GROMACS .gro file of C-alpha atoms in nm:
model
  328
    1UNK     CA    1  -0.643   0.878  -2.260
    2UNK     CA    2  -0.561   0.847  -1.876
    3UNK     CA    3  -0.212   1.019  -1.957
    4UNK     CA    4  -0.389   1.301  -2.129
    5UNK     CA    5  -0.684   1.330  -1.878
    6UNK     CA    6  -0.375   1.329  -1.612
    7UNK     CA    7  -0.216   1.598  -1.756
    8UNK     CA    8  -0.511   1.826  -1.873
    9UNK     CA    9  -0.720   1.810  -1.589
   10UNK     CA   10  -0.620   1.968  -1.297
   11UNK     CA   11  -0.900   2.003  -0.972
   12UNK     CA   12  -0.895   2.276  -0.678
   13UNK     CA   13  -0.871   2.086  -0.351
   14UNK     CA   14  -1.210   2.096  -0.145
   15UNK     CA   15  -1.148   2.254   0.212
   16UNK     CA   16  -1.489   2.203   0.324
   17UNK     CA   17  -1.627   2.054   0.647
   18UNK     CA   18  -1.554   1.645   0.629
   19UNK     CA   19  -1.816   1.414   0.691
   20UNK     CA   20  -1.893   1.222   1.033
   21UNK     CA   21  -1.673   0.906   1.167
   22UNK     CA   22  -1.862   0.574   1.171
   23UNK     CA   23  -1.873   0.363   1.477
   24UNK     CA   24  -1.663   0.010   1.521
   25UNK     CA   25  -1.909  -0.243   1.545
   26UNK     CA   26  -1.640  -0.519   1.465
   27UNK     CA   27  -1.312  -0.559   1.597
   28UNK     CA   28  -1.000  -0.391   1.469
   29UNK     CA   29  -0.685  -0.675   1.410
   30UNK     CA   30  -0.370  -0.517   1.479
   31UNK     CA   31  -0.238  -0.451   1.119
   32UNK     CA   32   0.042  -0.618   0.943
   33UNK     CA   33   0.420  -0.437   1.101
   34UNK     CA   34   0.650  -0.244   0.889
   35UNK     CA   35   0.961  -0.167   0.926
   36UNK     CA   36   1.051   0.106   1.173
   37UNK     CA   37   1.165   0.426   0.957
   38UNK     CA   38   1.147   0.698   1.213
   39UNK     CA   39   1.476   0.748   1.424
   40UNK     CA   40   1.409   1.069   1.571
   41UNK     CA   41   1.170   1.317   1.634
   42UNK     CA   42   1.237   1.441   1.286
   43UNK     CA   43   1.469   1.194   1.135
   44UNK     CA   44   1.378   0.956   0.853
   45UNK     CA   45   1.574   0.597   0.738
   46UNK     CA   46   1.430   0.533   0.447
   47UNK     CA   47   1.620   0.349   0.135
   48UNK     CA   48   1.915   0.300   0.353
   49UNK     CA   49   1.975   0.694   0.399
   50UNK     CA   50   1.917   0.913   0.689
   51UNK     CA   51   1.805   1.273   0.640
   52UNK     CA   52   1.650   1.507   0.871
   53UNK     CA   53   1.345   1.709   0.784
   54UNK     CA   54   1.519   2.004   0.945
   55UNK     CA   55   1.786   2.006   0.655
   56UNK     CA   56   1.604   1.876   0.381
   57UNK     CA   57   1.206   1.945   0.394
   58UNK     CA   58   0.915   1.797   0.291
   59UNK     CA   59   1.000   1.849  -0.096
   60UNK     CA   60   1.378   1.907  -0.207
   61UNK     CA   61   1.464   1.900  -0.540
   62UNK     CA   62   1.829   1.776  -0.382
   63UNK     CA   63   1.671   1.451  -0.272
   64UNK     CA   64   1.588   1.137  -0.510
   65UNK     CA   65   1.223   1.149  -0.536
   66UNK     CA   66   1.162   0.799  -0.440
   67UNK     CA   67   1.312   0.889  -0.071
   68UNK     CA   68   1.108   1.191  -0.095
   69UNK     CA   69   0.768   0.968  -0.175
   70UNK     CA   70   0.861   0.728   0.104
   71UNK     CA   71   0.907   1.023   0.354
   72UNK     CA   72   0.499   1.113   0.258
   73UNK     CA   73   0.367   0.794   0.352
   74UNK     CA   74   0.393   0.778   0.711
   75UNK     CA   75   0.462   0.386   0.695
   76UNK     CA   76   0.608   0.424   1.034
   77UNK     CA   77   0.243   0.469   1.201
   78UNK     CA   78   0.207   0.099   1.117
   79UNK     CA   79   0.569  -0.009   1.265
   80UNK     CA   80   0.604  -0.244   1.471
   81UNK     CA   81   0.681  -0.038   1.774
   82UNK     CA   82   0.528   0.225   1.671
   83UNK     CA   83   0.318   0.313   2.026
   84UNK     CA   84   0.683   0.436   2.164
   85UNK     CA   85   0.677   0.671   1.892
   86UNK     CA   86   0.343   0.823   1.940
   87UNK     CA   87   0.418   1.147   2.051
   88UNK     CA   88   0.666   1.228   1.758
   89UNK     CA   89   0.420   1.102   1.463
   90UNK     CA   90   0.124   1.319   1.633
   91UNK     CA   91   0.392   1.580   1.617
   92UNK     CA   92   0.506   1.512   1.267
   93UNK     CA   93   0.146   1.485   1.133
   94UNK     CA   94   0.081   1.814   1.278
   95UNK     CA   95   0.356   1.902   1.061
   96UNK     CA   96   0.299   1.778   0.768
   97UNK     CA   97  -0.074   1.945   0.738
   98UNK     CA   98   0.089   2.327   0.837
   99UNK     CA   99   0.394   2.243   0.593
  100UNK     CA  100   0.232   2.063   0.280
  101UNK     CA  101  -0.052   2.316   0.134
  102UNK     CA  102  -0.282   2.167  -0.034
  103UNK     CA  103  -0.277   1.990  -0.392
  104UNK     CA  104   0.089   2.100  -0.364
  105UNK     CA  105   0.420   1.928  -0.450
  106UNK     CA  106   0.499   1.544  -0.434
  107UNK     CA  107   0.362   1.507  -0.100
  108UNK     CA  108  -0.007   1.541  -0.261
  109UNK     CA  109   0.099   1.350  -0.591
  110UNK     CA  110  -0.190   1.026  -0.576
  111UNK     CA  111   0.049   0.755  -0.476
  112UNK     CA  112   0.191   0.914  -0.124
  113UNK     CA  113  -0.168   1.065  -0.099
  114UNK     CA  114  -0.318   0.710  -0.119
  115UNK     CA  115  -0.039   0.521   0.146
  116UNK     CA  116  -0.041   0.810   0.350
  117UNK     CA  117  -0.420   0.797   0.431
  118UNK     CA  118  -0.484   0.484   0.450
  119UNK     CA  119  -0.154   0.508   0.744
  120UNK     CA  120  -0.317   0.791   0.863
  121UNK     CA  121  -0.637   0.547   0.974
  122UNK     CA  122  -0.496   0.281   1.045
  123UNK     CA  123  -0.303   0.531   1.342
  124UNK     CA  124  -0.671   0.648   1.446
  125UNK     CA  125  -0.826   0.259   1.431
  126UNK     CA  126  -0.527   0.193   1.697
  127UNK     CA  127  -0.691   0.424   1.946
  128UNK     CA  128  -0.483   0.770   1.836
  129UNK     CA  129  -0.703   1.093   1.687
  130UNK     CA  130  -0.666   1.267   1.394
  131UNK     CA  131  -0.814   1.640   1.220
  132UNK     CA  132  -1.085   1.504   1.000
  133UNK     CA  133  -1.115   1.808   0.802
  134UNK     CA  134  -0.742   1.731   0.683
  135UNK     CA  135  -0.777   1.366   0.584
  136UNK     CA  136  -1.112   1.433   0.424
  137UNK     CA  137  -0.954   1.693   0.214
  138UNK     CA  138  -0.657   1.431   0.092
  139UNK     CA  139  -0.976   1.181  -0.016
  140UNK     CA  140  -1.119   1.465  -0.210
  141UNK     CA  141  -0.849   1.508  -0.388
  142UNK     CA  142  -0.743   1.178  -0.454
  143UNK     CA  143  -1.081   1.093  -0.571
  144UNK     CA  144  -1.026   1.297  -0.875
  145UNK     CA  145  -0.650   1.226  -0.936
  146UNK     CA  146  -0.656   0.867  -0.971
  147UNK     CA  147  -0.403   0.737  -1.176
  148UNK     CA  148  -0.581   0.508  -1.479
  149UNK     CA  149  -0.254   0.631  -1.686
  150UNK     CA  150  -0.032   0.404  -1.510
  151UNK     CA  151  -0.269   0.107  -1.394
  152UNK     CA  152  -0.103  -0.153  -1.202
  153UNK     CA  153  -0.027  -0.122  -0.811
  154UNK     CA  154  -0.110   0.281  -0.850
  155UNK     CA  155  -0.451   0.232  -0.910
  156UNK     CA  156  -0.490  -0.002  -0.631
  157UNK     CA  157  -0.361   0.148  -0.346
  158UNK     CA  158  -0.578   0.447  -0.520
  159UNK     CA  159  -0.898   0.247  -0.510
  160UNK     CA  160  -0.768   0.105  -0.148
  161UNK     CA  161  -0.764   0.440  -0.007
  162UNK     CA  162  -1.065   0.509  -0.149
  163UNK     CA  163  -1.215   0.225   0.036
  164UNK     CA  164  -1.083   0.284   0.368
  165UNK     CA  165  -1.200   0.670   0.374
  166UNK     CA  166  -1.527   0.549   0.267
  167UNK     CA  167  -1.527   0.313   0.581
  168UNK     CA  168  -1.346   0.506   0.815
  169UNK     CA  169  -1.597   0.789   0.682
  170UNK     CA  170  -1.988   0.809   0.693
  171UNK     CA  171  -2.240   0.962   0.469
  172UNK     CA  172  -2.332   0.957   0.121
  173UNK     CA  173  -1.967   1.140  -0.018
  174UNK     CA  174  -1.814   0.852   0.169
  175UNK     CA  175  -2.050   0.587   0.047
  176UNK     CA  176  -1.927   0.701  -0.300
  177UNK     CA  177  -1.575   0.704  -0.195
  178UNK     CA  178  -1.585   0.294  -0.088
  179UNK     CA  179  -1.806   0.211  -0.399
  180UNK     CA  180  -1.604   0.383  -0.608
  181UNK     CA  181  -1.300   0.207  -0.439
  182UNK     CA  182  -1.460  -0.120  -0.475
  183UNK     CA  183  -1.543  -0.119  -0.809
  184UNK     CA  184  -1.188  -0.007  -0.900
  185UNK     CA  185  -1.053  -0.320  -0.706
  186UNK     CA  186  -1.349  -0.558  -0.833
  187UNK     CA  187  -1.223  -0.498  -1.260
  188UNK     CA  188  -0.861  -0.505  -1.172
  189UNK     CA  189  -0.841  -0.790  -0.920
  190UNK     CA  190  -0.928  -1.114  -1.180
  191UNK     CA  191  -0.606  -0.946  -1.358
  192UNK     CA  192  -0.385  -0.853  -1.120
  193UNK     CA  193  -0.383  -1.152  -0.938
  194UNK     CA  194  -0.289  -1.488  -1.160
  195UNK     CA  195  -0.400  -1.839  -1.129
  196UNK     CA  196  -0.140  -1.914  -0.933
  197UNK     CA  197  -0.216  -1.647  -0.666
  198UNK     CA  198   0.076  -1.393  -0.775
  199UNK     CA  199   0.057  -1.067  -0.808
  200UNK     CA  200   0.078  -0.971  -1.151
  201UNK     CA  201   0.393  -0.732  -1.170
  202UNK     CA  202   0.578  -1.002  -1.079
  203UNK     CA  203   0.766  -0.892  -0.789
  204UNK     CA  204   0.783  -1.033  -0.464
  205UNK     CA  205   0.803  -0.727  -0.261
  206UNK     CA  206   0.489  -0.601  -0.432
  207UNK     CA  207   0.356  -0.943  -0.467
  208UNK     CA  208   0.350  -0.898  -0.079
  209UNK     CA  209   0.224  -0.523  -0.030
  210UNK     CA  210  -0.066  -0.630  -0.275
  211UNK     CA  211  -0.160  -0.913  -0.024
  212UNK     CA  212  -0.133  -0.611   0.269
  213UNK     CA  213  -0.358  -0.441   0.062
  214UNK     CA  214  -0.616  -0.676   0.081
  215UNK     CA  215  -0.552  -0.794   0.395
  216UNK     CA  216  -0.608  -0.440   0.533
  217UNK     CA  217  -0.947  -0.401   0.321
  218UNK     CA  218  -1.118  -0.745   0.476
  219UNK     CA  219  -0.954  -0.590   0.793
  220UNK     CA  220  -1.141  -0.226   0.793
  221UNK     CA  221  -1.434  -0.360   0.620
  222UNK     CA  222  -1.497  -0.594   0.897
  223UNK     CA  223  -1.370  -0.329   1.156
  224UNK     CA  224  -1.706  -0.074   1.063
  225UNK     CA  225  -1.936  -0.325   0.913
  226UNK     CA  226  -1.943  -0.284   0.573
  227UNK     CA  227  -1.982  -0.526   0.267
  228UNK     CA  228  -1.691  -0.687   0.094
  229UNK     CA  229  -1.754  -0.925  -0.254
  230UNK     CA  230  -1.631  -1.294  -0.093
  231UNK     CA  231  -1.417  -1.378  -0.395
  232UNK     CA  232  -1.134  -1.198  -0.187
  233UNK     CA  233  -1.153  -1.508   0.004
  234UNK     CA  234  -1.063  -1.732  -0.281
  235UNK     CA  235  -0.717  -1.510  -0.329
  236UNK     CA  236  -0.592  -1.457  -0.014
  237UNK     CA  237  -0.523  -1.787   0.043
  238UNK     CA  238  -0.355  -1.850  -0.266
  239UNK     CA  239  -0.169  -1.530  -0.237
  240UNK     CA  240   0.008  -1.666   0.098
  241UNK     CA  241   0.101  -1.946  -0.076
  242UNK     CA  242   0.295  -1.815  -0.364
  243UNK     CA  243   0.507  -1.570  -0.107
  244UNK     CA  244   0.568  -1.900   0.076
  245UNK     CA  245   0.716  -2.072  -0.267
  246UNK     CA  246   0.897  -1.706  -0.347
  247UNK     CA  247   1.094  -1.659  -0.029
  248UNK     CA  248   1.431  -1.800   0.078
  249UNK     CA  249   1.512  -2.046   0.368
  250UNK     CA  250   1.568  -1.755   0.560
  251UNK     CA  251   1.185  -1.602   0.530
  252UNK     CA  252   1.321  -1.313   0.263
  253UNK     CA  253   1.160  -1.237  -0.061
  254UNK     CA  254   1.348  -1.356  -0.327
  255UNK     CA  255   1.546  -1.079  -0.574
  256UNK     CA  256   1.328  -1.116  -0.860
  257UNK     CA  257   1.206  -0.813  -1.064
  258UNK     CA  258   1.171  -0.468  -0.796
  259UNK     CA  259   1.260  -0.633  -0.490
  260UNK     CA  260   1.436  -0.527  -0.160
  261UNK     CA  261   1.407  -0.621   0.237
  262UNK     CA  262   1.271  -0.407   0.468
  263UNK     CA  263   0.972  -0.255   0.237
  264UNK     CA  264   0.673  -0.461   0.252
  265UNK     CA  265   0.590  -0.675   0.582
  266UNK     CA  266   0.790  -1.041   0.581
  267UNK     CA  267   0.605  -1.351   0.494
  268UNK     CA  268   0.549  -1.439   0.914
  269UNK     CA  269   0.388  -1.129   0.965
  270UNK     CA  270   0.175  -1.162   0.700
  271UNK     CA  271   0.101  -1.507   0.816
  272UNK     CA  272   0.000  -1.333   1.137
  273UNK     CA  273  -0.194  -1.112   0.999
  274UNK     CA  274  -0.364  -1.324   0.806
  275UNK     CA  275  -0.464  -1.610   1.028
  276UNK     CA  276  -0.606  -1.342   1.279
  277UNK     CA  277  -0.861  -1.253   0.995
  278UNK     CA  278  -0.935  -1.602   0.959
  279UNK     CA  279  -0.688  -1.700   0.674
  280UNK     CA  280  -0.456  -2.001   0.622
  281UNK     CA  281  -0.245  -2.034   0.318
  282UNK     CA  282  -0.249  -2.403   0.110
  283UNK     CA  283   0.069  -2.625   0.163
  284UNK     CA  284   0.322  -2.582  -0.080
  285UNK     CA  285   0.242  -2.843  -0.365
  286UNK     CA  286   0.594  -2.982  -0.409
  287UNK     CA  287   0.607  -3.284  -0.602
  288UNK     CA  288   0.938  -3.444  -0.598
  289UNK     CA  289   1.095  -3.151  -0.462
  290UNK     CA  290   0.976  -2.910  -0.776
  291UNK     CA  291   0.680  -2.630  -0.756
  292UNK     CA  292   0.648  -2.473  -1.128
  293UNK     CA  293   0.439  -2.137  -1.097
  294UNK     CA  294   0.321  -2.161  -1.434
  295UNK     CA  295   0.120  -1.842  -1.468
  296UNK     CA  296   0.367  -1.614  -1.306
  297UNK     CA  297   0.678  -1.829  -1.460
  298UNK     CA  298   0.879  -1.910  -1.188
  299UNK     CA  299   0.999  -2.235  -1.016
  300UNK     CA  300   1.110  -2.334  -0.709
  301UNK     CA  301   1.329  -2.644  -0.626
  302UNK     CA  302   1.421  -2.821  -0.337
  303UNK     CA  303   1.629  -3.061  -0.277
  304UNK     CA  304   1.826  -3.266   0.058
  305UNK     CA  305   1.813  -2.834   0.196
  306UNK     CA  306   1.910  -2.682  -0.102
  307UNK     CA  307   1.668  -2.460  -0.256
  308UNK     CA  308   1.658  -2.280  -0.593
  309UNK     CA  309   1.433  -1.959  -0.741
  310UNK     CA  310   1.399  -1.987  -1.086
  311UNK     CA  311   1.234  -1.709  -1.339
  312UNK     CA  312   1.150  -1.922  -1.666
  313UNK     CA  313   0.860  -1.625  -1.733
  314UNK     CA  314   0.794  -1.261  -1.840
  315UNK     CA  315   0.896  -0.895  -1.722
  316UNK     CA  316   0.570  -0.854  -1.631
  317UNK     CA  317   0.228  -0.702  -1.820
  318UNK     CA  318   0.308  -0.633  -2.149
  319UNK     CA  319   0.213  -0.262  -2.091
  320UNK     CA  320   0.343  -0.236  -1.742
  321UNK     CA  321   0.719  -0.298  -1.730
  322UNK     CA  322   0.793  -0.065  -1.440
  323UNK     CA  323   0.876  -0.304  -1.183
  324UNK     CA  324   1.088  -0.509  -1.411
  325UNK     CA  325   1.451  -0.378  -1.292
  326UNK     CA  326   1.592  -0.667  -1.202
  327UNK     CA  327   1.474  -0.869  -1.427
  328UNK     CA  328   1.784  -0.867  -1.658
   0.00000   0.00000   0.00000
């Protein structure tokens, strides 16, 4: 039905005037620190590839859509030196909004929409400004291209973005934003997150943007006052742990499933992160050197400094294989 809906339904975007900004009653923790993806002014390493905008635009059909999605998000607002950059993403921003028309190629497609505003925030929480009327626009769009046919990690960051426009935002159209959000992320947390605190697509390197994700929600929830369910609590902990048990001696996420470096945050900085909310993950509970994740179906061993990964489970949700390429 979502597939169908998807395809069949197909909303004008909404140009009109956005609502107001709330105030920051609550402090605003400096947010978990990508990787730095910007190298010039309008110069993009992303996947491993540099390509200029100037030769290859917001939307070529020449470049591999994935490095065309990662060029929409904007992740480099949220690097971890990104104030040197400031000038060049206010500039690139500026940009994007005259260059990507609205509702309009893969730039406005829900995933990219949903990473890119919540980015887009985050840079005005960190003290820079931003044209309302354009990221109001992006949440009225998103809110009625959510993507139910595909579930898994797509929905949240859908329902994620949902909840930081409706915080960032005031008024009732943002009040339905964030509930809407919240309800999203209330029926698909219990399953997306195991027992054993993993993330339920079995990756680590979206085992670890999933903990972002709710690291960031606690973070502007708390940042303009507004209610969050406490079971988030109860995962957040467990969450840390499991990326503890699924990285190497090194600190790097483990190859298992869709997995690279450089992506998602590393396990210290979402330690960081994390303990400047107030969170602290459990020890590891190794007994005799052996940690079996049984709901997620891995294993770690240890052993006189010798440590071994082991996948003894699943692909992943039966009807969500997506992330399962390495898995072979």
């Amino acid at each position: 039905f979502g597939r169908l809906w998807f395809r069949l339904h197909r909303p004008r975007p909404v140009l009109g005037p956005p609502p107001g900004t709330r105030g920051r009653p609550g402090g605003w923790v400096r947010p978990a620190g990508h990787a730095t993806t910007l190298v010039g002014p309008d110069k993009f390493r992303l996947l491993n590839e540099v390509r200029s905008l100037a030769d290859v635009g917001w939307d070529s059909p020449d470049v591999p859509k994935l490095w065309r999605y990662n060029m929409h998000y904007f992740d480099d607002l949220t690097a971890a030196d990104a104030t040197r950059r400031t000038a060049w993403h206010r500039a690139l921003i500026d940009r994007w909004i005259a260059e990507n028309p609205a509702g309009r190629g893969t730039g406005w497609e829900p995933y990219p929409t949903s990473l890119r505003i919540v980015n887009w925030i985050k840079w005005t929480l960190a003290g820079n400004s931003l044209t309302e009327r354009q990221g109001a626009s992006q949440v009225r769009w998103l809110a009625r291209r959510l993507e139910f046919h595909l579930l898994g990690n797509h929905l949240f960051a859908n329902a994620k973005a949902l909840v930081f426009a409706g915080s960032y935002f005031e008024g009732e159209e943002a009040d339905g934003w964030r509930r809407r959000g919240l309800e999203i992320l209330a029926r698909e947390l219990p399953e997306q997150v195991l027992p054993d605190g993993a993330q339920f697509e079995l990756s680590p390197m979206y085992h670890a943007l999933a903990l972002e994700d709710l690291l960031d929600v606690v973070n502007v929830s708390r940042a303009t006052a507004t209610d969050l369910h406490p079971s988030w609590d109860e995962k957040i902990p467990a969450m840390l742990t499991w990326l503890a048990a699924m990285v190497h001696p090194d600190g790097e996420i483990s190859f298992f499933n869709d997995a690279a470096q450089g992506i998602a945050p590393p396990l210290t900085e979402l330690r960081r992160y994390a303990r400047e909310l107030g969170y602290h993950p459990q020890p590891l509970p190794l007994d005799s050197g052996c940690l079996a994740l049984k709901h997620s179906g891995y294993v770690r061993l240890e052993s006189q400094g010798a440590v071994a990964l082991l996948d003894v489970g699943r692909i992943g949700p039966d009807y969500l294989p997506g992330h399962a390429h390495a898995d072979t």
